[in-house]
Backbone as a ProteinNet text record, in pm:
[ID]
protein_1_A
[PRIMARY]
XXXXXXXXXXXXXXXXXXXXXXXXXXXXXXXXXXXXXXXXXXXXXXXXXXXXXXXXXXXXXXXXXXXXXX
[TERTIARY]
7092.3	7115.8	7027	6962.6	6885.7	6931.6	6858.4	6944.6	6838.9	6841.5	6707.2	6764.1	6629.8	6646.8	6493.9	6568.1	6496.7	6444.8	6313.4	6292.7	6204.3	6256.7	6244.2	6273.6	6213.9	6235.9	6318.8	6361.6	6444.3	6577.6	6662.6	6842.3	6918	6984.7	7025.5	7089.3	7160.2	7174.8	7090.1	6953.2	6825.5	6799.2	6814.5	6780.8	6850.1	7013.1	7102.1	7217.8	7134	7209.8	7324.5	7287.2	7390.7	7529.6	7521.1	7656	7714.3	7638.9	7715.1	7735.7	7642.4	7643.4	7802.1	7878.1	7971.1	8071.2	8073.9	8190.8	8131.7	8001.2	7966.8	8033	8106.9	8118	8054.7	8026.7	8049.4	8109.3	8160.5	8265.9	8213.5	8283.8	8243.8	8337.1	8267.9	8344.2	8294.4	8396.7	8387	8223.1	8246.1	8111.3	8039.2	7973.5	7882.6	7868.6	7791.7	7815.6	7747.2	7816.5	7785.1	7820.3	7737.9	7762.6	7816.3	7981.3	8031	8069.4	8122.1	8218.5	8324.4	8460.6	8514.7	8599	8657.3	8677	8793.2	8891.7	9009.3	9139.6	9266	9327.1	9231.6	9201.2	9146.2	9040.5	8967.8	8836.3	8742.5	8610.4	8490.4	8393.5	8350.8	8128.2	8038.3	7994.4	7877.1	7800.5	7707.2	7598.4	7466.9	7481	7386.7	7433.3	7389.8	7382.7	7330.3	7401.4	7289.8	7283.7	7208.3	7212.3	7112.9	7093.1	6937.9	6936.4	7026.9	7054.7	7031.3	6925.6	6861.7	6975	7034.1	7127.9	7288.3	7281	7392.7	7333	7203.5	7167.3	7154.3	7171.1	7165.5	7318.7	7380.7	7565.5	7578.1	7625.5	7700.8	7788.2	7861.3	7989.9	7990.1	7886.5	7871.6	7699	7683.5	7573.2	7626.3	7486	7481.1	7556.3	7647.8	7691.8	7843	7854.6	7980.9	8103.6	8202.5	8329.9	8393.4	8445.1	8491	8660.2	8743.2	8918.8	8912.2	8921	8917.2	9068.9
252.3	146.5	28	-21.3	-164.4	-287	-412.6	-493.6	-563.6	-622.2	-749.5	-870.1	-952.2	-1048.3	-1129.2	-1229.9	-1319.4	-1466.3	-1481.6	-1575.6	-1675.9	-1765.1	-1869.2	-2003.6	-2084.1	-2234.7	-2263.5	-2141.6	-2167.4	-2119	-2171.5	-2201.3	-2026.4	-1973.8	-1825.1	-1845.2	-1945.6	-1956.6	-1920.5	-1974.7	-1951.2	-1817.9	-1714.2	-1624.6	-1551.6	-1509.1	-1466.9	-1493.8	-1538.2	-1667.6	-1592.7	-1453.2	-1392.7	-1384.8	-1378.9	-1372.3	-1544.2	-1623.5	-1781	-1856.3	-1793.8	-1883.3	-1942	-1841.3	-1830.7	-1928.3	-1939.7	-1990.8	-2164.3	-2178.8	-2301	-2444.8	-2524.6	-2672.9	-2774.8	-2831.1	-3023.8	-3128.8	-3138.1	-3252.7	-3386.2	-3461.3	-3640.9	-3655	-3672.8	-3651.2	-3823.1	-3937.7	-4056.3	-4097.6	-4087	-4150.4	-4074.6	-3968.5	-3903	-3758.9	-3737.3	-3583.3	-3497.5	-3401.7	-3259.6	-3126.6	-3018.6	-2870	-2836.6	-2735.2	-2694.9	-2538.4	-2478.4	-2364.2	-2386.9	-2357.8	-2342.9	-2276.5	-2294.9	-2183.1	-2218.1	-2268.8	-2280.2	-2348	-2347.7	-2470.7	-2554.7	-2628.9	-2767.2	-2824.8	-2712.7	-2712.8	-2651.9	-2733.6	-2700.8	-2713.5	-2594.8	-2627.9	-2663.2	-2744	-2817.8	-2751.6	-2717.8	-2683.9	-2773	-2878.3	-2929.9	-3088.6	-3174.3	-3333.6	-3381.9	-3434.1	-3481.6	-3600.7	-3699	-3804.4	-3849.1	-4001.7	-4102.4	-4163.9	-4211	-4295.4	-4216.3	-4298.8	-4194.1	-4227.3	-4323.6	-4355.3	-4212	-4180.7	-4055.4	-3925.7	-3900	-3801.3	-3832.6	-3901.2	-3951.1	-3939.8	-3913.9	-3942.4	-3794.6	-3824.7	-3654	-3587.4	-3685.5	-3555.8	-3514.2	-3518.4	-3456.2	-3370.3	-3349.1	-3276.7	-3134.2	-3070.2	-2897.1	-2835.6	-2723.3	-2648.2	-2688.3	-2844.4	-2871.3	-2870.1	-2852.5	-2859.5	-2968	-2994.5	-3146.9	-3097.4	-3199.4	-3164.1	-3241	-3162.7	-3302.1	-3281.6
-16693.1	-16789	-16753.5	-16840.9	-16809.9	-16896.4	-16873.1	-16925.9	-16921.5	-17065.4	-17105.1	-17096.7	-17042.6	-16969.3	-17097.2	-17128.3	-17236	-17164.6	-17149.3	-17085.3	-17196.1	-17247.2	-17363.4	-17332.1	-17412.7	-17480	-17558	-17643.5	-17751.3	-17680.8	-17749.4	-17719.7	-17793.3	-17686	-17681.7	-17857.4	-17922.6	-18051.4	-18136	-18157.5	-18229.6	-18241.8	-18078.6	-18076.3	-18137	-18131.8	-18195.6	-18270.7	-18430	-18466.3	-18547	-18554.9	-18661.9	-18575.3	-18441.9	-18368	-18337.2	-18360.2	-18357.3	-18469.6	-18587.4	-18716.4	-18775.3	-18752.1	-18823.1	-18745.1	-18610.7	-18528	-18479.5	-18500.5	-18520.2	-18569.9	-18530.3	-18578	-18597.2	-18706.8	-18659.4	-18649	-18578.9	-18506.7	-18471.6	-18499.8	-18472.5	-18363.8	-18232.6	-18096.1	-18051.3	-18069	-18013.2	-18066.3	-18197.1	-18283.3	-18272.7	-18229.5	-18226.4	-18276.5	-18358.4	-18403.3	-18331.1	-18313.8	-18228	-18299.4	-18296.2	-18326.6	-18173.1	-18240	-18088	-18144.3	-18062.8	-18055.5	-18007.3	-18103	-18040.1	-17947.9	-17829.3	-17723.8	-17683.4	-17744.8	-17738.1	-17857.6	-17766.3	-17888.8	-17925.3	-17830	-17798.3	-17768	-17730.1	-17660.9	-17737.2	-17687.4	-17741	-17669.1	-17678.8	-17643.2	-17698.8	-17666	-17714.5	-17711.8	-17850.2	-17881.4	-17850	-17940.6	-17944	-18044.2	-17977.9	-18013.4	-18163.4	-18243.6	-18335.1	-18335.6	-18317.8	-18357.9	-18328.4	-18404.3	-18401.7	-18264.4	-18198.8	-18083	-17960	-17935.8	-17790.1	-17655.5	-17674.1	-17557.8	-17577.9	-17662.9	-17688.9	-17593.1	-17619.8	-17523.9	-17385.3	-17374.8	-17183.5	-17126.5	-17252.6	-17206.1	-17161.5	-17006.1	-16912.4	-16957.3	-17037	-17114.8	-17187.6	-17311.6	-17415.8	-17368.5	-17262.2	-17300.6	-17290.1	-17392.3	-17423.6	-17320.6	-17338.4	-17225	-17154.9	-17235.1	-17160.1	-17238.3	-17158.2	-17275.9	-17278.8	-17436.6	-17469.4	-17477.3	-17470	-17558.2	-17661.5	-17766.1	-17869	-17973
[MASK]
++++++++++++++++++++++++++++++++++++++++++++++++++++++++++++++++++++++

């Protein structure tokens, strides 16, 4: 058995969007909008940030990968 190993720039979403399209959010998490999944009651993963305000992407708790309670 082997197992592919994807070595990219682009975000594992992009690559296989037909398995996340669907479970995708956007949520306004303390002013800021974010695409998450969610992975619980309560919880969510952050996809990815949207916003104009470059000071939102510098913030540790909402970055990609992390989970919010909202």
């Amino acid at each position: 058995m082997s197992a592919l190993i994807i070595h990219s720039i682009v975000c594992i979403e992009n690559i296989f969007w037909d398995n996340f399209s669907e479970k995708i959010e956007e949520i306004d998490y303390q002013g800021v909008m974010l695409q998450a999944i969610k992975t619980d009651y309560n919880k969510y993963k952050i996809i990815r940030i949207i916003s104009s305000n470059p000071n939102d992407y510098m913030r540790q708790d909402i970055q990609p990968g992390s989970e919010i309670c909202f």
